[in-house]
Amino acid sequence: MNGHDVMSAQEVVLENADAVARHVAAFLLEKACEARGIFRIALSGGSTPKKLYTLMAAPSYASLFPWKKVQFFFGDDRFVPADSPDSNRGMVQDILFSKVKVPTANIHPMPDRGDPDEAARAYEAELKKAYGADRLIPNKPLFDMVLLGLGENGHTASLFPRQPALEETTRWVAPCVPDDAPHTRLTLTYPAIASSRYVLFLVTGTSKAEVLERVRAGDPAEPASHIRSDGQIEWIVDRQAAGQPQE
Ligand SMILES: O=C(O)[C@H](O)[C@@H](O)[C@H](O)[C@H](O)COP(=O)(O)O
């Protein structure tokens, strides 16, 4: 069933964060292997996906993964140098890319210096070059898969509450200066995320239970509620985030 929006999206509730990471790793391996040609993925940052990236770096998994056909993009990043502890690109480089045989040309970090608006436009140009068109075409997804987290204030990627980026309907990448988070950021916009075969939300921990409930109900005040996909949206959550008692 197509989960074009977050309310109708399928939800998978798993025992804990490790089970979420294992589920997503298996799903990603399956989809990347079955894809004909290039597979484009937008990675999420923050702490939740670290377990996933660690699993992907394990030799037993890395030896099966089709690194040469997968192009790695970022759903967002903080506008800080790669060696900053706050850099999503730096985090993925340390945990995953430094440990596997992924071609450097397959890794597309967001720019992290200069003028944020120009940097956003530069990343958008890189996406358009990879996509092969200057506008998003229905049923021609920009991404095969987009990984997203969920912040306690309802943000996802770096689509934060009360930010102009939430209103963006033409740009694929926008700068964002959250009033409730450190650092200027670059983020994919709603249209870019919607141009996808799969959007997977990875949400774990009791601290996310309330915001997850609001977003699943489609609360319009939560930026994550406005995520759409031309393909499928799936919630991959643990029991804590789902507000279910641990067995
Ligand atoms: O750059 C970022 O911070 C992420 O892309 C952001 O959208 C993240 O997914 C949420 O803030 C959840 O973060 P945690 O996984 O750390 O809870």
XYZ file of N, CA, C and O in Angstrom, residues 80-247:
672
model
N 29.048 23.017 9.075
C 30.286 23.003 9.865
C 31.307 22.135 9.133
O 30.933 21.294 8.310
N 32.605 22.309 9.419
C 33.613 21.486 8.752
C 33.413 20.000 9.044
O 32.855 19.632 10.082
N 33.877 19.158 8.119
C 33.673 17.711 8.249
C 34.293 17.171 9.537
O 33.816 16.172 10.081
N 35.336 17.824 10.047
C 35.984 17.300 11.265
C 35.301 17.814 12.531
O 35.739 17.506 13.648
N 34.211 18.557 12.366
C 33.452 18.984 13.545
C 32.656 17.811 14.109
O 32.092 17.014 13.348
N 32.573 17.674 15.425
C 31.780 16.582 16.011
C 30.285 16.697 15.673
O 29.540 15.753 15.869
N 29.887 17.851 15.125
C 28.469 18.038 14.799
C 28.155 17.736 13.336
O 27.017 17.891 12.909
N 29.175 17.359 12.558
C 28.970 17.139 11.122
C 28.370 15.765 10.855
O 28.924 14.736 11.271
N 27.255 15.731 10.139
C 26.676 14.433 9.756
C 27.607 13.711 8.794
O 27.827 12.501 8.889
N 28.159 14.497 7.861
C 29.106 13.892 6.901
C 30.285 13.296 7.631
O 30.754 12.197 7.347
N 30.796 14.016 8.619
C 31.934 13.510 9.395
C 31.564 12.251 10.161
O 32.336 11.288 10.238
N 30.338 12.219 10.688
C 29.880 11.048 11.453
C 29.806 9.821 10.552
O 30.305 8.740 10.889
N 29.217 9.982 9.356
C 29.080 8.841 8.450
C 30.442 8.411 7.911
O 30.714 7.219 7.749
N 31.319 9.382 7.692
C 32.678 9.058 7.243
C 33.399 8.214 8.285
O 33.990 7.168 7.978
N 33.297 8.624 9.550
C 34.000 7.890 10.618
C 33.436 6.487 10.813
O 34.170 5.509 10.922
N 32.084 6.403 10.854
C 31.445 5.126 11.212
C 31.407 4.162 10.033
O 31.556 2.954 10.166
N 31.192 4.712 8.835
C 30.915 3.828 7.689
C 31.936 3.970 6.557
O 32.671 3.047 6.248
N 31.970 5.146 5.938
C 32.736 5.282 4.690
C 34.230 4.966 4.860
O 34.871 4.452 3.939
N 34.771 5.241 6.034
C 36.204 4.985 6.257
C 36.493 3.485 6.392
O 37.648 3.065 6.400
N 35.429 2.675 6.477
C 35.623 1.248 6.760
C 35.220 0.318 5.611
O 35.362 -0.910 5.718
N 34.683 0.921 4.550
C 34.189 0.064 3.454
C 34.757 0.542 2.120
O 35.305 1.640 2.015
N 34.584 -0.304 1.093
C 35.166 0.015 -0.211
C 34.170 0.779 -1.091
O 33.835 0.347 -2.199
N 33.686 1.907 -0.565
C 32.787 2.741 -1.373
C 33.641 3.699 -2.188
O 34.544 4.353 -1.636
N 33.428 3.793 -3.498
C 34.201 4.742 -4.307
C 33.980 6.172 -3.819
O 32.829 6.561 -3.569
N 35.035 6.940 -3.699
C 34.894 8.322 -3.216
C 33.911 9.115 -4.079
O 33.129 9.916 -3.578
N 33.907 8.820 -5.365
C 33.011 9.546 -6.288
C 31.539 9.252 -6.004
O 30.654 9.971 -6.469
N 31.276 8.221 -5.209
C 29.881 7.863 -4.897
C 29.364 8.576 -3.650
O 28.213 8.392 -3.259
N 30.246 9.337 -3.006
C 29.863 10.039 -1.778
C 29.689 11.530 -2.097
O 30.616 12.163 -2.639
N 28.513 12.055 -1.799
C 28.189 13.453 -2.150
C 27.846 14.246 -0.890
O 26.665 14.401 -0.545
N 28.869 14.713 -0.177
C 28.589 15.506 1.035
C 28.038 16.874 0.673
O 28.288 17.394 -0.421
N 27.301 17.451 1.592
C 26.825 18.822 1.389
C 27.995 19.779 1.628
O 28.847 19.517 2.484
N 28.054 20.895 0.887
C 29.109 21.885 1.138
C 29.045 22.374 2.583
O 27.969 22.388 3.211
N 30.205 22.751 3.114
C 30.206 23.138 4.535
C 30.937 24.454 4.782
O 31.370 24.752 5.881
N 31.049 25.253 3.704
C 31.727 26.560 3.916
C 31.200 27.582 2.910
O 30.517 27.216 1.961
N 31.551 28.839 3.167
C 31.105 29.918 2.269
C 29.725 30.404 2.644
O 29.334 30.373 3.822
N 28.974 30.841 1.647
C 27.625 31.356 1.888
C 26.607 30.203 1.859
O 26.543 29.479 0.861
N 25.842 30.011 2.944
C 24.917 28.867 2.992
C 23.934 28.802 1.826
O 23.648 27.720 1.303
N 23.454 29.975 1.375
C 22.477 29.932 0.280
C 23.147 29.467 -1.019
O 22.591 28.643 -1.759
N 24.347 29.975 -1.251
C 25.099 29.536 -2.443
C 25.458 28.052 -2.325
O 25.411 27.303 -3.308
N 25.780 27.620 -1.113
C 26.113 26.202 -0.899
C 24.897 25.324 -1.197
O 25.010 24.268 -1.825
N 23.728 25.783 -0.777
C 22.493 25.028 -1.058
C 22.261 24.931 -2.557
O 21.911 23.872 -3.088
N 22.505 26.028 -3.245
C 22.313 26.021 -4.707
C 23.337 25.104 -5.390
O 23.044 24.423 -6.366
N 24.547 25.072 -4.835
C 25.585 24.201 -5.408
C 25.197 22.735 -5.231
O 25.358 21.917 -6.139
N 24.663 22.398 -4.057
C 24.254 21.000 -3.830
C 23.067 20.639 -4.708
O 22.991 19.525 -5.244
N 22.176 21.592 -4.890
C 21.031 21.346 -5.775
C 21.522 21.081 -7.190
O 21.042 20.166 -7.872
N 22.531 21.822 -7.612
C 23.095 21.606 -8.967
C 23.702 20.203 -9.067
O 23.562 19.515 -10.087
N 24.323 19.750 -7.975
C 24.910 18.394 -7.977
C 23.803 17.346 -8.076
O 23.920 16.352 -8.798
N 22.715 17.582 -7.361
C 21.573 16.644 -7.429
C 20.980 16.628 -8.837
O 20.660 15.559 -9.383
N 20.847 17.818 -9.445
C 20.252 17.886 -10.794
C 21.127 17.176 -11.814
O 20.631 16.509 -12.724
N 22.441 17.286 -11.623
C 23.370 16.592 -12.537
C 23.204 15.073 -12.395
O 23.118 14.337 -13.378
N 23.088 14.631 -11.145
C 22.914 13.185 -10.906
C 21.563 12.707 -11.429
O 21.416 11.602 -11.952
N 20.543 13.574 -11.275
C 19.171 13.219 -11.660
C 19.006 13.229 -13.174
O 18.200 12.518 -13.749
N 19.732 14.156 -13.828
C 19.646 14.261 -15.286
C 18.540 15.170 -15.767
O 18.122 15.100 -16.922
N 18.034 16.017 -14.877
C 17.006 16.984 -15.295
C 17.000 18.140 -14.294
O 17.410 17.975 -13.143
N 16.488 19.296 -14.740
C 16.486 20.480 -13.872
C 15.188 20.644 -13.106
O 15.018 21.606 -12.345
N 14.214 19.780 -13.388
C 12.984 19.829 -12.594
C 12.578 18.396 -12.256
O 12.921 17.455 -12.994
N 11.868 18.272 -11.156
C 11.468 16.944 -10.688
C 10.303 16.437 -11.531
O 9.324 17.149 -11.745
N 10.460 15.236 -12.025
C 9.476 14.649 -12.934
C 8.694 13.579 -12.189
O 9.295 12.685 -11.572
N 7.351 13.657 -12.226
C 6.552 12.630 -11.539
C 6.947 11.229 -12.007
O 7.227 11.010 -13.175
N 7.024 10.324 -11.063
C 7.354 8.919 -11.352
C 8.764 8.722 -11.882
O 9.052 7.687 -12.491
N 9.588 9.745 -11.732
C 11.037 9.588 -11.990
C 11.714 10.054 -10.702
O 12.066 11.225 -10.569
N 11.826 9.152 -9.715
C 12.279 9.595 -8.387
C 13.735 10.070 -8.384
O 14.609 9.451 -8.994
N 13.939 11.171 -7.670
C 15.305 11.659 -7.453
C 16.061 10.663 -6.575
O 17.236 10.365 -6.835
N 15.368 10.153 -5.560
C 16.009 9.195 -4.651
C 15.303 7.847 -4.689
O 14.064 7.790 -4.729
N 16.074 6.810 -4.639
C 15.491 5.478 -4.433
C 15.083 5.328 -2.968
O 14.082 4.675 -2.662
N 15.839 5.941 -2.097
C 15.527 5.835 -0.674
C 15.989 7.107 0.042
O 17.053 7.648 -0.251
N 15.137 7.552 0.977
C 15.487 8.685 1.847
C 15.351 8.209 3.282
O 14.287 7.697 3.670
N 16.404 8.313 4.059
C 16.349 7.993 5.490
C 16.098 9.287 6.247
O 16.744 10.304 5.971
N 15.158 9.238 7.191
C 14.835 10.423 7.988
C 14.776 10.060 9.462
O 14.387 8.941 9.824
N 15.152 11.003 10.299
C 14.935 10.875 11.743
C 13.795 11.791 12.134
O 13.127 12.394 11.284
N 13.552 11.887 13.419
C 12.475 12.753 13.909
C 12.959 13.435 15.180
O 13.346 12.765 16.150
N 13.005 14.752 15.141
C 13.414 15.496 16.331
C 12.245 15.687 17.274
O 11.079 15.640 16.851
N 12.559 15.927 18.546
C 11.481 16.075 19.535
C 10.622 17.309 19.268
O 9.496 17.411 19.746
N 11.162 18.248 18.466
C 10.326 19.423 18.134
C 9.632 19.240 16.787
O 9.150 20.179 16.190
N 9.628 17.990 16.320
C 8.890 17.681 15.094
C 9.651 17.937 13.821
O 9.098 17.784 12.726
N 10.927 18.303 13.948
C 11.682 18.520 12.699
C 12.125 17.180 12.125
O 12.240 16.169 12.830
N 12.396 17.191 10.829
C 13.016 16.054 10.169
C 13.943 16.599 9.101
O 13.720 17.723 8.627
N 14.972 15.855 8.769
C 16.094 16.430 8.018
C 16.462 17.702 8.788
O 16.554 17.661 10.013
N 16.569 18.850 8.091
C 16.689 20.099 8.859
C 15.535 21.023 8.507
O 15.690 22.238 8.333
N 14.371 20.411 8.398
C 13.126 21.171 8.213
C 12.563 21.451 9.610
O 11.834 20.648 10.176
N 12.963 22.605 10.125
C 12.634 22.971 11.505
C 11.397 23.845 11.568
O 11.077 24.550 10.597
N 10.722 23.823 12.711
C 9.525 24.679 12.857
C 9.842 26.150 12.579
O 10.940 26.635 12.873
N 8.873 26.837 11.970
C 8.917 28.293 11.751
C 10.026 28.733 10.787
O 10.437 29.890 10.787
N 10.505 27.833 9.979
C 11.584 28.193 9.043
C 11.061 28.368 7.625
O 10.200 27.608 7.181
N 11.647 29.329 6.890
C 11.228 29.549 5.485
C 11.362 28.304 4.619
O 10.600 28.092 3.694
N 12.316 27.442 4.952
C 12.517 26.219 4.144
C 11.236 25.380 4.074
O 11.016 24.645 3.114
N 10.370 25.516 5.086
C 9.124 24.724 5.090
C 8.186 25.153 3.972
O 7.331 24.384 3.538
N 8.375 26.388 3.511
C 7.460 26.924 2.476
C 8.022 26.717 1.067
O 7.399 27.089 0.094
N 9.217 26.159 0.979
C 9.910 26.027 -0.312
C 9.217 24.987 -1.200
O 9.069 23.829 -0.805
N 8.818 25.424 -2.382
C 8.128 24.473 -3.277
C 8.887 24.246 -4.583
O 8.506 23.399 -5.375
N 9.957 25.018 -4.794
C 10.703 24.814 -6.054
C 12.151 24.385 -5.821
O 12.646 23.500 -6.503
N 12.806 24.985 -4.845
C 14.198 24.577 -4.592
C 14.237 23.166 -4.025
O 13.306 22.722 -3.346
N 15.326 22.454 -4.334
C 15.499 21.083 -3.845
C 16.299 21.084 -2.542
O 16.202 20.174 -1.738
N 17.113 22.132 -2.372
C 17.962 22.240 -1.178
C 17.861 23.679 -0.685
O 17.860 24.622 -1.478
N 17.763 23.831 0.632
C 17.635 25.194 1.177
C 18.475 25.323 2.440
O 18.675 24.345 3.165
N 18.931 26.563 2.718
C 19.589 26.797 3.992
C 18.527 26.948 5.076
O 17.365 27.243 4.800
N 18.956 26.723 6.308
C 18.004 26.846 7.421
C 18.769 27.316 8.652
O 19.867 26.823 8.926
N 18.238 28.298 9.328
C 18.868 28.786 10.571
C 17.871 28.557 11.700
O 17.072 29.436 12.032
N 17.895 27.340 12.267
C 16.881 27.011 13.280
C 16.977 27.956 14.481
O 18.081 28.372 14.866
N 15.812 28.316 15.049
C 15.878 29.162 16.254
C 15.949 28.283 17.508
O 16.020 28.777 18.620
N 15.918 26.950 17.292
C 15.977 26.072 18.477
C 16.961 24.920 18.259
O 16.729 23.801 18.681
N 18.030 25.219 17.527
C 19.090 24.200 17.360
C 20.359 24.938 16.951
O 20.286 25.983 16.290
N 21.507 24.416 17.328
C 22.763 25.090 16.961
C 23.038 24.960 15.469
O 22.511 24.067 14.817
N 23.828 25.799 14.955
C 24.354 25.773 13.590
C 23.332 26.112 12.501
O 22.186 25.635 12.542
N 23.767 26.858 11.548
C 23.084 26.943 10.266
C 23.148 25.558 9.629
O 24.082 24.792 9.886
N 22.115 25.240 8.844
C 22.071 23.908 8.224
C 21.683 24.020 6.757
O 21.152 25.032 6.336
N 21.965 22.958 6.021
C 21.399 22.791 4.682
C 20.443 21.601 4.752
O 20.722 20.638 5.475
N 19.365 21.682 4.021
C 18.396 20.585 4.075
C 17.742 20.345 2.719
O 17.529 21.286 1.940
N 17.434 19.075 2.448
C 16.527 18.796 1.340
C 15.183 19.423 1.684
O 14.799 19.500 2.849
N 14.461 19.848 0.668
C 13.136 20.429 0.879
C 12.059 19.351 0.702
O 12.339 18.239 0.242
N 10.815 19.703 1.017
C 9.736 18.733 0.858
C 9.640 18.175 -0.568
O 9.507 16.952 -0.756
N 9.708 19.033 -1.600
C 9.609 18.466 -2.959
C 10.722 17.457 -3.275
O 10.485 16.428 -3.915
N 11.921 17.727 -2.815
C 13.038 16.803 -3.105
C 12.827 15.473 -2.387
O 13.050 14.400 -2.950
N 12.391 15.526 -1.150
C 12.148 14.296 -0.387
C 10.986 13.507 -0.985
O 11.019 12.278 -1.076
N 9.996 14.225 -1.470
C 8.816 13.546 -2.038
C 9.167 12.788 -3.308
O 8.498 11.812 -3.665
N 10.225 13.218 -3.992
C 10.640 12.544 -5.229
C 11.471 11.308 -4.882
O 12.710 11.283 -5.012
N 10.767 10.290 -4.407
C 11.455 9.128 -3.815
C 10.622 7.868 -4.003
O 9.389 7.936 -4.101
N 11.317 6.726 -4.027
C 10.591 5.438 -4.030
C 10.211 5.042 -2.603
O 9.137 4.503 -2.361
N 11.148 5.265 -1.683
C 10.904 4.927 -0.276
C 11.418 6.051 0.609
O 12.531 6.552 0.387
N 10.608 6.427 1.587
C 11.061 7.287 2.678
C 10.931 6.459 3.948
O 9.844 5.949 4.260
N 12.046 6.234 4.617
C 12.020 5.482 5.868
C 12.316 6.425 7.020
O 13.357 7.059 7.053
N 11.366 6.512 7.965
C 11.604 7.223 9.218
C 12.148 6.212 10.229
O 11.490 5.207 10.508
N 13.317 6.509 10.798
C 13.879 5.670 11.863
C 13.672 6.444 13.169
O 14.213 7.543 13.319
N 12.849 5.891 14.069
C 12.526 6.613 15.309
C 12.635 5.651 16.483
O 11.957 4.607 16.504
N 13.483 5.984 17.440
C 13.657 5.091 18.594
C 13.710 5.902 19.888
O 14.100 7.077 19.884
N 13.322 5.239 20.986
C 13.470 5.848 22.304
C 12.207 6.509 22.817
O 11.391 7.024 22.034
N 12.058 6.473 24.133
C 10.843 7.014 24.772
C 10.715 8.523 24.535
O 9.611 9.052 24.488
N 11.844 9.188 24.341
C 11.774 10.660 24.171
C 11.042 11.050 22.883
O 10.611 12.196 22.725
N 10.884 10.099 21.973
C 10.223 10.433 20.693
C 8.754 10.011 20.669
O 8.044 10.222 19.695
N 8.279 9.381 21.741
C 6.919 8.815 21.716
C 5.858 9.890 21.478
O 4.962 9.719 20.646
N 5.980 11.019 22.178
C 4.920 12.041 22.055
C 4.926 12.685 20.671
O 3.891 12.827 20.016
N 6.113 13.032 20.176
C 6.162 13.704 18.862
C 5.765 12.718 17.763
O 5.080 13.073 16.805
N 6.137 11.446 17.942
C 5.748 10.443 16.935
C 4.224 10.330 16.865
O 3.640 10.292 15.784
N 3.603 10.343 18.009
C 2.134 10.252 18.047
C 1.504 11.460 17.336
O 0.582 11.315 16.529
N 2.056 12.642 17.569
C 1.515 13.868 16.926
C 1.710 13.824 15.415
O 0.806 14.130 14.637
N 2.882 13.371 14.996
C 3.166 13.346 13.548
C 2.333 12.272 12.864
O 1.760 12.482 11.797
N 2.215 11.100 13.508
C 1.413 10.027 12.903
C -0.049 10.461 12.770
O -0.769 9.990 11.886
N -0.456 11.391 13.643
C -1.846 11.892 13.562
C -1.947 13.044 12.559
O -3.036 13.590 12.335
N -0.803 13.445 12.009
C -0.822 14.496 10.980
C -0.915 15.894 11.534
O -1.369 16.809 10.850
N -0.436 16.097 12.763
C -0.486 17.452 13.360
C 0.259 18.441 12.455
O 1.470 18.341 12.304
N -0.443 19.409 11.883
C 0.198 20.299 10.898
C 1.290 21.185 11.476
O 2.108 21.737 10.747
N 1.319 21.293 12.809
C 2.364 22.124 13.447
C 3.727 21.435 13.416
O 4.764 22.070 13.643
N 3.715 20.133 13.132
C 4.981 19.384 13.122
C 5.534 19.305 11.702
O 4.875 18.744 10.816
N 6.709 19.841 11.433
C 7.251 19.789 10.055
C 7.249 18.381 9.455
O 6.937 18.208 8.273
N 7.527 17.373 10.265
C 7.575 15.997 9.731
C 6.215 15.548 9.202
O 6.127 14.670 8.333
N 5.137 16.166 9.675
C 3.793 15.766 9.222
C 3.577 16.052 7.737
O 2.662 15.507 7.124
N 4.387 16.950 7.187
C 4.172 17.379 5.789
C 5.045 16.610 4.812
O 5.075 16.933 3.618
N 5.778 15.616 5.300
C 6.596 14.782 4.418
C 5.674 13.938 3.540
O 4.686 13.367 4.020
N 5.963 13.921 2.264
C 5.215 13.095 1.310
C 6.211 12.271 0.502
O 7.402 12.585 0.480
N 5.712 11.248 -0.169
C 6.571 10.505 -1.094
C 5.750 10.076 -2.299
O 4.578 9.683 -2.148
N 6.372 10.138 -3.473
C 5.716 9.582 -4.670
C 5.616 8.060 -4.526
O 4.824 7.414 -5.200
N 6.460 7.539 -3.631
C 6.474 6.083 -3.426
C 5.860 5.735 -2.097
O 4.721 6.095 -1.812
N 6.641 5.099 -1.249
C 6.109 4.632 0.031
C 6.848 5.301 1.189
O 8.054 5.521 1.110
N 6.099 5.590 2.227
C 6.695 6.059 3.480
C 6.525 4.940 4.494
O 5.452 4.319 4.547
N 7.549 4.630 5.227
C 7.439 3.614 6.277
C 8.056 4.155 7.564
O 9.077 4.835 7.552
N 7.363 3.865 8.664
C 7.854 4.180 10.007
C 8.515 2.916 10.552
O 7.856 1.890 10.704
N 9.805 2.979 10.823
C 10.509 1.857 11.439
C 10.876 2.320 12.849
O 11.779 3.153 13.029
N 10.116 1.859 13.826
C 10.226 2.414 15.172
C 10.428 1.296 16.187
O 10.105 0.123 15.915
N 10.951 1.648 17.350
C 11.038 0.642 18.405
C 9.847 0.806 19.352
O 9.078 1.771 19.273
N 9.715 -0.176 20.249
C 8.541 -0.193 21.136
C 8.494 1.063 22.007
O 7.421 1.604 22.295
N 9.670 1.535 22.409
C 9.695 2.727 23.280
C 9.095 3.923 22.547
O 8.245 4.639 23.068
N 9.529 4.135 21.313
C 9.004 5.290 20.550
C 7.524 5.105 20.251
O 6.760 6.073 20.165
N 7.113 3.834 20.116
C 5.703 3.547 19.819
C 4.838 3.615 21.073
O 3.622 3.398 21.023
N 5.491 3.887 22.211
C 4.723 3.991 23.465
C 4.201 2.653 23.945
O 3.218 2.597 24.682
N 4.876 1.564 23.474
C 4.434 0.228 23.905
C 5.354 -0.261 25.022
O 6.557 -0.036 24.966
N 4.814 -0.938 26.013
C 5.657 -1.445 27.105
C 6.644 -2.489 26.580
O 6.334 -3.242 25.664
N 7.834 -2.436 27.141
C 8.832 -3.443 26.775
C 8.363 -4.804 27.283
O 7.763 -4.888 28.347
N 8.607 -5.866 26.501
C 8.199 -7.219 26.964
C 9.167 -7.695 28.022
O 10.336 -7.380 27.971
